[in-house]
Tab-separated table of C-alpha atoms in Angstrom:
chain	number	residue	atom	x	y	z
B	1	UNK	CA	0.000	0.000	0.000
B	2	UNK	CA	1.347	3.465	-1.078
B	3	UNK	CA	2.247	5.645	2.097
B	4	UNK	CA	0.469	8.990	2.844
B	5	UNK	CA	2.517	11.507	4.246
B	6	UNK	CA	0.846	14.329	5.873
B	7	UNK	CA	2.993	17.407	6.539
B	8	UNK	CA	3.540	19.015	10.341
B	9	UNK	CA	6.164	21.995	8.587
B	10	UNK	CA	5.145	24.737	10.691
B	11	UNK	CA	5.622	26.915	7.160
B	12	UNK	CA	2.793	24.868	5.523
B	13	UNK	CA	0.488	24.333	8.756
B	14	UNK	CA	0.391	28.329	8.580
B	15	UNK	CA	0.183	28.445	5.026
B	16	UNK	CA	-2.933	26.566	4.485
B	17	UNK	CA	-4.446	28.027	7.723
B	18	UNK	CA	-3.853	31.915	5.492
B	19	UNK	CA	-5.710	29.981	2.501
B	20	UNK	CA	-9.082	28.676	4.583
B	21	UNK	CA	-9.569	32.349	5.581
B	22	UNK	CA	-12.570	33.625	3.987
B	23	UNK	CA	-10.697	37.087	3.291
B	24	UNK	CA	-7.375	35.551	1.914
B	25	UNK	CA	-7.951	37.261	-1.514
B	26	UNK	CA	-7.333	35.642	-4.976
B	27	UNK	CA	-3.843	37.003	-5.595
B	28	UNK	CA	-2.706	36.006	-1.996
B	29	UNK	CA	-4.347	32.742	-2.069
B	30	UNK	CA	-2.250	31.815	-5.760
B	31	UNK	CA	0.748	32.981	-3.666
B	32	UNK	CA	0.004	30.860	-1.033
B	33	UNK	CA	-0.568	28.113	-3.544
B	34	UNK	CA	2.893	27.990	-5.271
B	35	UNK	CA	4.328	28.636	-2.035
B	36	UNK	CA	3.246	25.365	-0.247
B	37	UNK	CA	3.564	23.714	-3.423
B	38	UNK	CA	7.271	24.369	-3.587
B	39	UNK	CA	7.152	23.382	0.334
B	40	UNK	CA	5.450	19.961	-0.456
B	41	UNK	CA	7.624	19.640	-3.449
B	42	UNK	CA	10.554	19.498	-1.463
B	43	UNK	CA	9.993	16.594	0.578
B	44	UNK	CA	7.973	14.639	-2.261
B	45	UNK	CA	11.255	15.140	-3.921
B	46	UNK	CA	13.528	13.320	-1.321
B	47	UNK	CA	13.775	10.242	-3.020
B	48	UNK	CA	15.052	10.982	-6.631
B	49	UNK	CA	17.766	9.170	-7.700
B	50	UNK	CA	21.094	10.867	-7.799
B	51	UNK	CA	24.593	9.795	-9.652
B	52	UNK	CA	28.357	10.687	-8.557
B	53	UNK	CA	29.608	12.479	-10.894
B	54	UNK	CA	33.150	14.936	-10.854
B	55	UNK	CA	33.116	18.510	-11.479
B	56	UNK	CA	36.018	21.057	-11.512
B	57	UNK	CA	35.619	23.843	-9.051
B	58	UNK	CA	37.836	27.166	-9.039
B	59	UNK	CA	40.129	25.346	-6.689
B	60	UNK	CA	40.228	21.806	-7.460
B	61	UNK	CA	38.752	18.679	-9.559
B	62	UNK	CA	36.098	17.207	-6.988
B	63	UNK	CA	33.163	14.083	-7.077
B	64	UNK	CA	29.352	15.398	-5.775
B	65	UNK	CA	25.914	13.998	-5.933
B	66	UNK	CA	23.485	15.533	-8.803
B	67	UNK	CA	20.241	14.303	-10.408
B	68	UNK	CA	20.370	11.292	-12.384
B	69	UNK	CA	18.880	12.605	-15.322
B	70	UNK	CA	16.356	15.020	-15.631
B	71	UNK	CA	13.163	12.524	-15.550
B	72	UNK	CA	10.513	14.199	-13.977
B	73	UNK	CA	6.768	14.609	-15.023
B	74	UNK	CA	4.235	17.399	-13.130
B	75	UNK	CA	0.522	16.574	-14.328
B	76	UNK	CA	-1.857	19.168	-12.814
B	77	UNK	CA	-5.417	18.032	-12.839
B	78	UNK	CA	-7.455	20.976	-14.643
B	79	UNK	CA	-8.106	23.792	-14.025
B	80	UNK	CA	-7.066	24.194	-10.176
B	81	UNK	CA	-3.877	21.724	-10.450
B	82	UNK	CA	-2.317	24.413	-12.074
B	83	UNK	CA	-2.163	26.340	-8.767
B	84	UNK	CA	0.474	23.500	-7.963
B	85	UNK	CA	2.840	23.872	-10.909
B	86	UNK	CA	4.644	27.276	-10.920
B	87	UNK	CA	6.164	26.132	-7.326
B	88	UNK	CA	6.814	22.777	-8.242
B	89	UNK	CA	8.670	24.219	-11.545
B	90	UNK	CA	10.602	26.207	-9.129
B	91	UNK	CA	12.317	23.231	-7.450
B	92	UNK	CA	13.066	21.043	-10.952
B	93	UNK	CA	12.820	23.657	-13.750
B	94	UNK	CA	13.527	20.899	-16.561
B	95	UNK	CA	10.737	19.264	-15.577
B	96	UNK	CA	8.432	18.241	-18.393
B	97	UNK	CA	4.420	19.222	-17.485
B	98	UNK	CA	1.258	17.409	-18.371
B	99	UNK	CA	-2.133	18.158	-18.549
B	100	UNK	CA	-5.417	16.188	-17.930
B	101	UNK	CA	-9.208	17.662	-17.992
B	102	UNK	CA	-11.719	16.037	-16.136
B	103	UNK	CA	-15.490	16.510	-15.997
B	104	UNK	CA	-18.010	15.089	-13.957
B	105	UNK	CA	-21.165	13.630	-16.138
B	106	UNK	CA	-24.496	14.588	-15.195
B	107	UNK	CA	-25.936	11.344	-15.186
B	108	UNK	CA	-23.584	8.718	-14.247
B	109	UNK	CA	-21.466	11.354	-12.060
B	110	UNK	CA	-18.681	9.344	-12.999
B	111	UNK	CA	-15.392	11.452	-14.158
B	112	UNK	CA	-14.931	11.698	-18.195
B	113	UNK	CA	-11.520	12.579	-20.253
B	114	UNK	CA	-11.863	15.694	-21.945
B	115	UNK	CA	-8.148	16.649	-22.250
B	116	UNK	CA	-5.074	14.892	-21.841
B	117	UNK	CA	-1.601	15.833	-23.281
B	118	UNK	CA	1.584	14.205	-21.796
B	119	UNK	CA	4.958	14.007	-22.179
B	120	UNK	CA	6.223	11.394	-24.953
B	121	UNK	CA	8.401	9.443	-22.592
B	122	UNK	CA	5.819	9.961	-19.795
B	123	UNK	CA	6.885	5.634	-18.843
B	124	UNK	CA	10.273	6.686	-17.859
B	125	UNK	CA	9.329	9.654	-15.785
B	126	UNK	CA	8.656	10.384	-12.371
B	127	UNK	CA	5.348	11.858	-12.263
B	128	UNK	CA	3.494	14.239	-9.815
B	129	UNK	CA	0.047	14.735	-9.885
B	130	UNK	CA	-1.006	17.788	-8.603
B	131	UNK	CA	-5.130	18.939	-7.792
B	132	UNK	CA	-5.307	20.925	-4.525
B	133	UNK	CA	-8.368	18.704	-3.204
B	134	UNK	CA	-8.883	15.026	-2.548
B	135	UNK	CA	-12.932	15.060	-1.785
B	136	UNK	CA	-13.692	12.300	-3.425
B	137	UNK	CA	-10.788	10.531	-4.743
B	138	UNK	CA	-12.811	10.183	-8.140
B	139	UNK	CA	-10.904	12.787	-10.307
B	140	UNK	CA	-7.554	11.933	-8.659
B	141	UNK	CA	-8.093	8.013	-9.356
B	142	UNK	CA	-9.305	8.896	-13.008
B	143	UNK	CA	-6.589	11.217	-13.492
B	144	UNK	CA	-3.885	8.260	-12.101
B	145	UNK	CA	-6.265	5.590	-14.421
B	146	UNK	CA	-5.663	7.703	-17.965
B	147	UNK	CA	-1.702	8.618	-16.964
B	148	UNK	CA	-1.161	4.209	-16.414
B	149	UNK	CA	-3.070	3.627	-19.476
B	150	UNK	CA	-0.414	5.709	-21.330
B	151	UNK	CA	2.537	4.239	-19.617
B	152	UNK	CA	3.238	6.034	-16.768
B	153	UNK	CA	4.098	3.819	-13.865
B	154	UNK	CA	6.185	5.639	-11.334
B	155	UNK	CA	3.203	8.139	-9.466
B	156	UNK	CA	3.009	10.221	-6.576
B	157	UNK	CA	-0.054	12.101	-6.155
B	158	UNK	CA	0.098	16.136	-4.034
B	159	UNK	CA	-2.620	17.637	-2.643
B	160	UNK	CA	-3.253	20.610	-0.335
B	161	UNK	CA	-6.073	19.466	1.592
B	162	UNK	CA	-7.613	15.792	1.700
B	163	UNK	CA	-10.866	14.164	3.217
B	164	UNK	CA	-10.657	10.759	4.951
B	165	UNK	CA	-13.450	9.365	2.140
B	166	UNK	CA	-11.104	10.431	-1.065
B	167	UNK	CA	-7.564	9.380	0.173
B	168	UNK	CA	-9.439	5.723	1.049
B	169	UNK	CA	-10.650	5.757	-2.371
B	170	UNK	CA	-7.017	6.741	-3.730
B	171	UNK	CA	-5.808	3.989	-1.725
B	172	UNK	CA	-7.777	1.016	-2.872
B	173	UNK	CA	-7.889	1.792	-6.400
B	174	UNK	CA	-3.673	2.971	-6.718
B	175	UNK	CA	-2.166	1.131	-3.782
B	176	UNK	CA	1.297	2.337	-5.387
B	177	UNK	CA	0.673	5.642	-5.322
B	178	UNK	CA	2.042	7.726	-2.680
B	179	UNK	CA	0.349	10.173	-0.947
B	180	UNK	CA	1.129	13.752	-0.085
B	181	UNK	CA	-1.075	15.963	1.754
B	182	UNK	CA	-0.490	19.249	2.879
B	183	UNK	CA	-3.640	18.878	5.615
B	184	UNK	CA	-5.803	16.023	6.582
B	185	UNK	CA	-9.700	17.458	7.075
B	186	UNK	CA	-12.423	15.548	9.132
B	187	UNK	CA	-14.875	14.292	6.535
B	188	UNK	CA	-16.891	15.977	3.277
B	189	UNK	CA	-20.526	17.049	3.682
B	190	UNK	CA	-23.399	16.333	1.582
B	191	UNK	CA	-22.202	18.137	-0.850
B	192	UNK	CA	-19.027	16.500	-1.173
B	193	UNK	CA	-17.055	19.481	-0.151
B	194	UNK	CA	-14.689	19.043	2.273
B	195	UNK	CA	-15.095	20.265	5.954
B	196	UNK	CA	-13.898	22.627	7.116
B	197	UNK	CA	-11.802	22.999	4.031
B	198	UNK	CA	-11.043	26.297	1.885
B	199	UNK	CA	-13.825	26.137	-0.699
B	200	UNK	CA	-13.657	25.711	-4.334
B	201	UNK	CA	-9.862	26.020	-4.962
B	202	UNK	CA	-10.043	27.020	-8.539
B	203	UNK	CA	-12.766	29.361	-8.323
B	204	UNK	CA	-10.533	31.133	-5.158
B	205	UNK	CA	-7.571	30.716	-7.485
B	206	UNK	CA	-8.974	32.334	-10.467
B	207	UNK	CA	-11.561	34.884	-9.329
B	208	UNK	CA	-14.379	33.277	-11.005
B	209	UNK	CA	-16.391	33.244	-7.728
């Protein structure tokens, strides 16, 4: 079973607590965002495989640790994944980015594919899929269905805030995917919004509410 990791980083603890605030306004709130994204994206980050390789400083020939290859994948979940990107971009610039867009159907309320564009060589990547909220766990399991169908194998999915019901969901259906969650909220409501949550993280990124 994939692990989740919740974060206790003082930084992001009051970082998250500035984006519930009804009166956090959209500019500060995408600040916020790409701010604990670069947080998160630190730690998610630990494990990347590095190589020895020797390098000439202005004194001396010397061996350190760097990257082994530049084989990371970002996949935001549309639209309010993208909140996640700029800060992860800031932590592995060569990254290559992704994009899938989900809706919900009417009827069936199951999601549906409406966009997905990945990198060519998204099987020998490490990928990161970003989407601010796990409520469900439908769009995030979706997301993680379409990326495996195309290749991709090696997945770790970030979030800011996540419900009990949606990272249970996550589990089950990706047991290999890890987990990161920037905060761990009691349960969603009959809405399926989660409590006490932030709201609708695109519409607070964007403006459009």
């Amino acid at each position: 079973m994939g692990k989740v990791h919740v974060f206790d980083h003082p930084l992001i603890q009051h970082k998250v607590a500035l984006m519930r605030k009804t009166d956090t306004v959209t500019k500060e709130f995408r600040e916020l965002a790409t701010e604990v994204a670069m947080l998160m994206g630190f730690e998610a980050t630990r494990n990347l495989e590095l190589e020895e390789v020797e390098i000439e400083t202005p004194l001396c020939k010397t061996k350190v640790n760097m990257l082994k290859g530049e084989d990371i994948a970002i996949v935001p979940i549309l639209r309010a994944g993208l909140g996640f990107v700029d800060g992860m971009l800031a932590l592995v610039p060569n990254a290559k980015v992704g994009h899938i867009g989900l809706y919900r159907d009417p009827e069936t309320h199951e999601p549906v594919e409406y966009y997905c564009k990945l990198p060519v060589d998204i099987e020998k990547r490490k990928i990161f899929v970003v989407d601010p909220m796990l409520a469900t766990g439908g769009s995030a399991v979706a997301a993680i269905d379409f990326i495996k169908q195309r290749g991709g194998k090696d997945i770790v999915f970030m979030c800011l805030i996540a419900a009990p019901e949606g990272i249970e969901v996550l589990q089950n259906a990706h047991p290999d995917v890890d987990i990161y969650i920037a905060a761990k909220d009691e349960r969603l409501n009959e809405h399926a919004y989660i409590i006490p949550g932030l709201g609708d993280a695109g519409d607070r990124l964007y403006g459009t509410k």
